mmCIF file of C-alpha atoms and ligand atoms in Angstrom:
data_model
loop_
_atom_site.group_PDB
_atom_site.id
_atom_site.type_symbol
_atom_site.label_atom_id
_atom_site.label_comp_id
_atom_site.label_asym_id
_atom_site.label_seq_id
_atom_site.Cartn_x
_atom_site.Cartn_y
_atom_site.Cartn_z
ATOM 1 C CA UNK A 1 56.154 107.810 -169.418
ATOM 2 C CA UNK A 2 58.188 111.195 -169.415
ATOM 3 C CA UNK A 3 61.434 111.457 -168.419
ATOM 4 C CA UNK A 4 61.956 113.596 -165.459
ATOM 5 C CA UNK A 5 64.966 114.911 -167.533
ATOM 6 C CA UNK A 6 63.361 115.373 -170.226
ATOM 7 C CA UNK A 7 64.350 118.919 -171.919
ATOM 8 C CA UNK A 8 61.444 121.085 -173.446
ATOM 9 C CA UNK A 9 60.803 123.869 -175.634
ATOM 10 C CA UNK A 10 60.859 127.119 -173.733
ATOM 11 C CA UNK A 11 57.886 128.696 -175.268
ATOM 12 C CA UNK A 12 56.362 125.126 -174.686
ATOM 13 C CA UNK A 13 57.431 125.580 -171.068
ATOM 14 C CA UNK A 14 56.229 128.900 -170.402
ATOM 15 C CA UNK A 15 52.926 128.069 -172.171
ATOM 16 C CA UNK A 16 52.723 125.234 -169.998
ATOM 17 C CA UNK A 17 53.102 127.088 -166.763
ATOM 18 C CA UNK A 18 49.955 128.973 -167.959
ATOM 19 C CA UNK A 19 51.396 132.004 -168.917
ATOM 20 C CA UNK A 20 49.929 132.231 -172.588
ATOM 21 C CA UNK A 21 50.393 130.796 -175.765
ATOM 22 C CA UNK A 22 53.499 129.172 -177.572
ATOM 23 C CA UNK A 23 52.966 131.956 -179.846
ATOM 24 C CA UNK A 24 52.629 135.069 -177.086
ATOM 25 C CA UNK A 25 55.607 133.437 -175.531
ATOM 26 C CA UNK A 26 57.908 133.267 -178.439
ATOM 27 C CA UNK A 27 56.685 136.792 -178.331
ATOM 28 C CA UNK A 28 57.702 137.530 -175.173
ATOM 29 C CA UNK A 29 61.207 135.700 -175.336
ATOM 30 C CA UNK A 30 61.891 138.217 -178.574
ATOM 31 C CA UNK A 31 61.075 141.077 -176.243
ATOM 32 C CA UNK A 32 63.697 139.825 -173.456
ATOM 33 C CA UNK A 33 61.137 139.241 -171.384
ATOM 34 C CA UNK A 34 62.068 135.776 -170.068
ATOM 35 C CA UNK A 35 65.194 134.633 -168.790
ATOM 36 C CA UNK A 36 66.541 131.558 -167.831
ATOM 37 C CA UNK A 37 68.713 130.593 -164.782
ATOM 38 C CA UNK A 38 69.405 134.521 -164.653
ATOM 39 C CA UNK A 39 70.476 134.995 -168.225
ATOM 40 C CA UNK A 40 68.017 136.779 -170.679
ATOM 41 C CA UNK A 41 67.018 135.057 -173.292
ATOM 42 C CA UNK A 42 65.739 136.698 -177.169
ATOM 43 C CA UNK A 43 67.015 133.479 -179.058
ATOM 44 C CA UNK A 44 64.038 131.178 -180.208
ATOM 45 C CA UNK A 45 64.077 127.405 -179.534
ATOM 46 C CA UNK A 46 66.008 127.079 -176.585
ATOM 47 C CA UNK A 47 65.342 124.066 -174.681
ATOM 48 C CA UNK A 48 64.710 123.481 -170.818
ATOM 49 C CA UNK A 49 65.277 120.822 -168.585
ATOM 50 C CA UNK A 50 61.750 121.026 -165.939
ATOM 51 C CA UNK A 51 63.683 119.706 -163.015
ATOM 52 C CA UNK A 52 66.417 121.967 -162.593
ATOM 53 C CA UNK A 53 65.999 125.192 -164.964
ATOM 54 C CA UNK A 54 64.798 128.314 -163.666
ATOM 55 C CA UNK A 55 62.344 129.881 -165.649
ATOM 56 C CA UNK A 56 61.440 133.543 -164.720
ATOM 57 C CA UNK A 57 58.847 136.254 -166.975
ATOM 58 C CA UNK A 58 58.640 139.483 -166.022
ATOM 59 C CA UNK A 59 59.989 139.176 -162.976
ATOM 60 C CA UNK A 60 57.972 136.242 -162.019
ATOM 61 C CA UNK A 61 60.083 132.576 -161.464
ATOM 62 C CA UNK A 62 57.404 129.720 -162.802
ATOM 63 C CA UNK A 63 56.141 126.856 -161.758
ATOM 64 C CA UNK A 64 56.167 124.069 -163.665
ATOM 65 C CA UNK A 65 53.851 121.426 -163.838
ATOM 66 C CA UNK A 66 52.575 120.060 -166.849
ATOM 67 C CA UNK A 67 49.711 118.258 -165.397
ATOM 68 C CA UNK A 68 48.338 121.204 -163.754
ATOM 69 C CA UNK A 69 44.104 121.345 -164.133
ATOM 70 C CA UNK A 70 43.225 122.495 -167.263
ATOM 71 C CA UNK A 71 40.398 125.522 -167.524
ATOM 72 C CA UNK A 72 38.543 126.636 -170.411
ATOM 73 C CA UNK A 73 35.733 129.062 -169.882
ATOM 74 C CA UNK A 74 33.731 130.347 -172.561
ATOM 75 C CA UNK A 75 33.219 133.909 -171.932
ATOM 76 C CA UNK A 76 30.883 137.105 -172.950
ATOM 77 C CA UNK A 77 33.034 139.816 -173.368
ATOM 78 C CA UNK A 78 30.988 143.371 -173.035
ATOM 79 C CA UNK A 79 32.305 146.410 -174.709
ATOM 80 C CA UNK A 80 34.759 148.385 -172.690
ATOM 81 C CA UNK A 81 36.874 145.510 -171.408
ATOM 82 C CA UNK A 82 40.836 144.607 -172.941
ATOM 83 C CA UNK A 83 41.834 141.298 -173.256
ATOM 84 C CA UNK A 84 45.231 142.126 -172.363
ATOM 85 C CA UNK A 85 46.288 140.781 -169.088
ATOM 86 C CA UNK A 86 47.709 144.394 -167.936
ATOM 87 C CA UNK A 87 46.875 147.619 -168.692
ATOM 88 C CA UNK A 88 48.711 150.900 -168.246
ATOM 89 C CA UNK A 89 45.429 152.982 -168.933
ATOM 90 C CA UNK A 90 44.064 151.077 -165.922
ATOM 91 C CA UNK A 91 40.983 149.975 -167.800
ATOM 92 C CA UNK A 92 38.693 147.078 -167.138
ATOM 93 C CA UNK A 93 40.473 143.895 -167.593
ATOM 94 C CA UNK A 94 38.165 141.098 -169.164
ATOM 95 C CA UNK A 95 40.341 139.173 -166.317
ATOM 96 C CA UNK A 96 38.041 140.918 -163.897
ATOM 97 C CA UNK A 97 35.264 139.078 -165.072
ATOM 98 C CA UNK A 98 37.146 135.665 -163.618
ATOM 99 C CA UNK A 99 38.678 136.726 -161.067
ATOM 100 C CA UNK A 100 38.521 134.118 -158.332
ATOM 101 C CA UNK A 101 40.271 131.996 -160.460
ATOM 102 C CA UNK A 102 43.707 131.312 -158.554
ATOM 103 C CA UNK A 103 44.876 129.544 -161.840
ATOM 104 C CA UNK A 104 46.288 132.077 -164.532
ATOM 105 C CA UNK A 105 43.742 132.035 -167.302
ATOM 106 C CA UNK A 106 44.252 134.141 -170.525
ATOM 107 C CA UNK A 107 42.088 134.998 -173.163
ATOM 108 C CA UNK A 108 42.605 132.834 -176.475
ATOM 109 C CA UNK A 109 43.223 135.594 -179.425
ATOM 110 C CA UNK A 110 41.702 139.465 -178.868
ATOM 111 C CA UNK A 111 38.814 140.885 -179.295
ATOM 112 C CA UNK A 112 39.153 144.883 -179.450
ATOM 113 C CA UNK A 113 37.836 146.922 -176.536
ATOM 114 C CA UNK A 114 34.753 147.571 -178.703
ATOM 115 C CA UNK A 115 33.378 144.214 -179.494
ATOM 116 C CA UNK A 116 31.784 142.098 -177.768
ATOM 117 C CA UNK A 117 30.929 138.195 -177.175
ATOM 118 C CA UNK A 118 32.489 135.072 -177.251
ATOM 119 C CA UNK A 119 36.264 134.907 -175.736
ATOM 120 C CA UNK A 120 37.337 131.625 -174.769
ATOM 121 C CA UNK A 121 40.328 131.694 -171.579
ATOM 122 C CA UNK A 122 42.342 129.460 -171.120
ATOM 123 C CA UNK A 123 45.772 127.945 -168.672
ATOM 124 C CA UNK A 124 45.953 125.334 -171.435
ATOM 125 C CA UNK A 125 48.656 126.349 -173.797
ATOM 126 C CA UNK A 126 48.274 124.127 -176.266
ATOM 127 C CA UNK A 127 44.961 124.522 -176.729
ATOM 128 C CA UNK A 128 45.423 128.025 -177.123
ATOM 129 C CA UNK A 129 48.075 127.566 -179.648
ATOM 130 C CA UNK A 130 45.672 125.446 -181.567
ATOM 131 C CA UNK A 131 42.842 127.830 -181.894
ATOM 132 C CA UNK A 132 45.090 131.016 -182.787
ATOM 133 C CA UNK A 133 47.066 128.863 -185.509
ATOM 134 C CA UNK A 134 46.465 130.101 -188.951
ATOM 135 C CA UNK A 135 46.586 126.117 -190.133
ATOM 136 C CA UNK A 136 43.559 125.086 -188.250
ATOM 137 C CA UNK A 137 41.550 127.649 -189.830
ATOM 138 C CA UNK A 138 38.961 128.112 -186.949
ATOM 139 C CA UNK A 139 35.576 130.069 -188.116
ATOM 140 C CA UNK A 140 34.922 133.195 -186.379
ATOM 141 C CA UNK A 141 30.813 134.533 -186.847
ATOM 142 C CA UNK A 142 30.692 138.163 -186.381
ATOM 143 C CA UNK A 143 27.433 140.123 -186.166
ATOM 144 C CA UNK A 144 28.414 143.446 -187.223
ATOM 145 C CA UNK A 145 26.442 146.927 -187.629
ATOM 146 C CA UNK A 146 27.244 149.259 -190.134
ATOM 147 C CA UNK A 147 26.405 152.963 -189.853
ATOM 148 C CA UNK A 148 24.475 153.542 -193.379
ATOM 149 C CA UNK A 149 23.114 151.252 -196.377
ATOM 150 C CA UNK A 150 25.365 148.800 -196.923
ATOM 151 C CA UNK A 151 23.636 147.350 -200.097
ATOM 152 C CA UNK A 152 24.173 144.079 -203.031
ATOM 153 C CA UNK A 153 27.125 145.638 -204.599
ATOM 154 C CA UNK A 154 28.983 146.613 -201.334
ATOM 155 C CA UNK A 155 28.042 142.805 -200.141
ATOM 156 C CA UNK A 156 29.565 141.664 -203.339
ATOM 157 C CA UNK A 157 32.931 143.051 -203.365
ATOM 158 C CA UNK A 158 33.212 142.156 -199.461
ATOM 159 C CA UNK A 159 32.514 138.450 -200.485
ATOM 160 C CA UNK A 160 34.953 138.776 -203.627
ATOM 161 C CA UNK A 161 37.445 140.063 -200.529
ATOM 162 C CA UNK A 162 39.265 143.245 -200.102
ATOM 163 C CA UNK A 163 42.751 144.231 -200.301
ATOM 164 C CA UNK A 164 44.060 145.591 -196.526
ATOM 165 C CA UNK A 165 47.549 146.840 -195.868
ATOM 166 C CA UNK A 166 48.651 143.146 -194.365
ATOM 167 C CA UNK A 167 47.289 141.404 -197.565
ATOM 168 C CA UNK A 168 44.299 140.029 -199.050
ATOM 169 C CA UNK A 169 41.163 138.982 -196.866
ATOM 170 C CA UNK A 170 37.924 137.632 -198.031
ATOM 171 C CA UNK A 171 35.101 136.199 -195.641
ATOM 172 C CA UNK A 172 34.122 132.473 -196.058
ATOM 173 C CA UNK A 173 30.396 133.632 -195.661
ATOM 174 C CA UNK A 174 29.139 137.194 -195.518
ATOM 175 C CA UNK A 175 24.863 137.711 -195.587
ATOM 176 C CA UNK A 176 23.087 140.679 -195.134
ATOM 177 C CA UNK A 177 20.728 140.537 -191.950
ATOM 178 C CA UNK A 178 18.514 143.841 -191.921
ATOM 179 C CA UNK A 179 18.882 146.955 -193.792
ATOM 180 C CA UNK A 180 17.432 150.382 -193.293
ATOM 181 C CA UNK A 181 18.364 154.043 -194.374
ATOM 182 C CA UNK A 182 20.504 154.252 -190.847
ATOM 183 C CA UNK A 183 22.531 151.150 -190.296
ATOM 184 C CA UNK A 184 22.945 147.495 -191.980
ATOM 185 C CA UNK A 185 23.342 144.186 -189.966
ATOM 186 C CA UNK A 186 25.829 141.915 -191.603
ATOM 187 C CA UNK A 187 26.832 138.361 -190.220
ATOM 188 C CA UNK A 188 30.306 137.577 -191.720
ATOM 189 C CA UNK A 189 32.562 134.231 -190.977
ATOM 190 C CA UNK A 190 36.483 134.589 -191.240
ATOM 191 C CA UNK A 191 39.182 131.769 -190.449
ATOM 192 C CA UNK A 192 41.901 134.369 -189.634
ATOM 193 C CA UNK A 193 42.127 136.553 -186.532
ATOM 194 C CA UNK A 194 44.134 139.404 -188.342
ATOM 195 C CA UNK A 195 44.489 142.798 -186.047
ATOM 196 C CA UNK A 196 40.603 144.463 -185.967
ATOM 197 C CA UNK A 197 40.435 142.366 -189.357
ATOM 198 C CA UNK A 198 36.448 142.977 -189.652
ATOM 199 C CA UNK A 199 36.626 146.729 -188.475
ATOM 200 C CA UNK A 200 39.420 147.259 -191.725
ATOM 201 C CA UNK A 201 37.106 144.548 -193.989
ATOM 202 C CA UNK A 202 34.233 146.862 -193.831
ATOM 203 C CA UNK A 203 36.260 149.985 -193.520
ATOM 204 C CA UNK A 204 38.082 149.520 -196.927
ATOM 205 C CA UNK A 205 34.484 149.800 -198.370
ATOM 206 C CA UNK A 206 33.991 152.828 -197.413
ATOM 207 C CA UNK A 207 31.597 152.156 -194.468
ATOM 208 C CA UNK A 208 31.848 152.181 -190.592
ATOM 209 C CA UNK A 209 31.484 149.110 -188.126
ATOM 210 C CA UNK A 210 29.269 151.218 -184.829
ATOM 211 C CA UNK A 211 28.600 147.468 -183.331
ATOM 212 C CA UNK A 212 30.601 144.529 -183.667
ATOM 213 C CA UNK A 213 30.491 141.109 -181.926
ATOM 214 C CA UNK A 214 31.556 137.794 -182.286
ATOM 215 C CA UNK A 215 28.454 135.344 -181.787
ATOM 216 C CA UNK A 216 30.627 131.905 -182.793
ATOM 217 C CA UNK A 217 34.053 130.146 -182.453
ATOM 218 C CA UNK A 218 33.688 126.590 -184.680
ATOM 219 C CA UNK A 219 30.367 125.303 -182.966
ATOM 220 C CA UNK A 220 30.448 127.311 -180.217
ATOM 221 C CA UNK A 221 27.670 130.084 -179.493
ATOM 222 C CA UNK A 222 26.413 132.361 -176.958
ATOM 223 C CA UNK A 223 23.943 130.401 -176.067
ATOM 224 C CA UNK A 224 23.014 130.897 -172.529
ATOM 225 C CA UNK A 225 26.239 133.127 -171.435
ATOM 226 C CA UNK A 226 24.867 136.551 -170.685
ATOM 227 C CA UNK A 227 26.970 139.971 -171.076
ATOM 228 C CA UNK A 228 29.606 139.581 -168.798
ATOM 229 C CA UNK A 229 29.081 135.983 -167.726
ATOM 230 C CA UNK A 230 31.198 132.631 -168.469
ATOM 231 C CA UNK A 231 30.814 129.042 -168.278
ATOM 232 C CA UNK A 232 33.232 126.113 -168.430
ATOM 233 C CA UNK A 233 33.823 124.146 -171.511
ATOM 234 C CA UNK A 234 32.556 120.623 -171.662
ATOM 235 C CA UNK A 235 34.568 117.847 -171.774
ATOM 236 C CA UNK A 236 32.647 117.162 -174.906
ATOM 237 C CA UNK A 237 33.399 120.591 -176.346
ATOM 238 C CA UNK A 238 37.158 120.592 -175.464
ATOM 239 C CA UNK A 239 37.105 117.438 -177.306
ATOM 240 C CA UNK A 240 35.865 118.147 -180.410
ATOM 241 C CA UNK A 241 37.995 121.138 -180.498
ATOM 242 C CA UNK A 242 40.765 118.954 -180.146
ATOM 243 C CA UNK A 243 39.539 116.886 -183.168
ATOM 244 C CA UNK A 244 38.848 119.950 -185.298
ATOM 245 C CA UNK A 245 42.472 120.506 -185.164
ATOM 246 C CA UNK A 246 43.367 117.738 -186.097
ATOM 247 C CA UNK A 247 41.480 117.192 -188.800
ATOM 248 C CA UNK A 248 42.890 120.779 -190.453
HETATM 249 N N1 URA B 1 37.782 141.958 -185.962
HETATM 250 C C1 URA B 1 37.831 143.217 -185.471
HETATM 251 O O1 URA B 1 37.886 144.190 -186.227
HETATM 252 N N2 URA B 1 37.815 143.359 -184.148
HETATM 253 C C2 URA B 1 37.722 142.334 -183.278
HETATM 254 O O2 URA B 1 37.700 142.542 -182.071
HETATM 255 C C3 URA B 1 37.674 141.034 -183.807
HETATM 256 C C4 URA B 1 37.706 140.867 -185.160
#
């Protein structure tokens, strides 16, 4: 059993409490966003003792309780939401879409405010941090639309992988769906979730992504989530997520 005094990683902590990620929170200590027992904190792997530290970010002093309910919903993101928890611009949060939730879920990883489909959210840190790390090596399926013919040789060079400005990517399956003289549907699978990484894929070709959404996360699907719906993971599911990882 744990010790009561047992001292913990603070982004461990924080992700704990439900606030996001290990990785967002190492994140947010960097910014000087969390501080502990009054003091600011920027320095990474700083320890905490549960029982008597006081954790607060942004403003907010945390609760900590590390066998709070986990919740995992598999969501349908439609276009025009941000899967940031705030926005300044004051536009539709895809928290909205979850919102009698008293528990702080956040969305797992971003999807721009122009694609769609499947966003899993999360209080369960470590889950989080297991689906966002590069290690794991997750698939992502995107269906994507492309203004224009998007023929064999540009499907070629996108499965030889392109060169963007933060390095090399190349898609562990790209296929060409439908083609006509106005727009190409392309299904592509990537293990990274590199900023608007398909938008600058397609983009370095030459072309122009006018639809994009994400249809799969490892064995996941849409399957009978409409536009702007959820459900909850299955035990079963959360499992074998949890094995996936492991496995990597
Ligand atoms: N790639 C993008 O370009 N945008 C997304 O939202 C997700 C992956």
């Amino acid at each position: 059993m744990k010790q009561e005094t047992e001292l913990i990683r603070l982004q461990k902590y924080i992700a704990d409490c439900g606030v996001t990620s290990r990785r967002r929170a190492e994140v947010m200590i960097a910014r000087g966003q969390v501080s502990v027992n009054g003091e600011i904190v920027t320095q990474q792997g700083i320890k905490v003792k549960p029982s008597s530290d006081q954790v607060v970010v942004d403003g907010k002093l945390l609760e900590y309780n590390s066998a709070a309910a986990k919740i995992t919903l598999l969501l349908n993101k439609p276009i025009g939401y941000v899967t940031t928890m705030d926005d300044p611009q004051n536009r539709p949060l895809v928290k909205d879409l979850y919102r009698d939730f008293k528990e702080r879920l956040f969305p797992v990883g971003r999807l721009d405010i122009n694609t769609s489909g499947l966003l899993l959210c999360t209080n369960d840190g470590d889950l989080a941090n297991r689906l966002m790390h590069p290690r794991y090596k997750f698939e992502k399926e995107y269906r994507i639309t492309v203004a224009g013919r998007f023929g064999r040789n540009e499907l070629q060079m996108l499965r030889e992988g392109v060169v963007l400005d933060d390095g090399f990517a190349r898609p562990l399956r790209a296929e060409i769906e439908h083609i006509d003289e106005r727009r190409t549907i392309l299904t592509m699978v990537i293990a990274e979730g590199r900023n608007r990484q398909v938008r600058r894929m397609i983009q370095t070709l030459g072309f122009q992504v006018t639809a994009l959404t994400r249809i799969r996360l490892a064995f996941l699907t849409l399957d009978g989530v409409k536009r702007g719906g959820w459900r909850h993971l299955k035990k079963s599911e959360l499992k074998c997520l949890q094995s996936l990882g492991e496995q990597a």
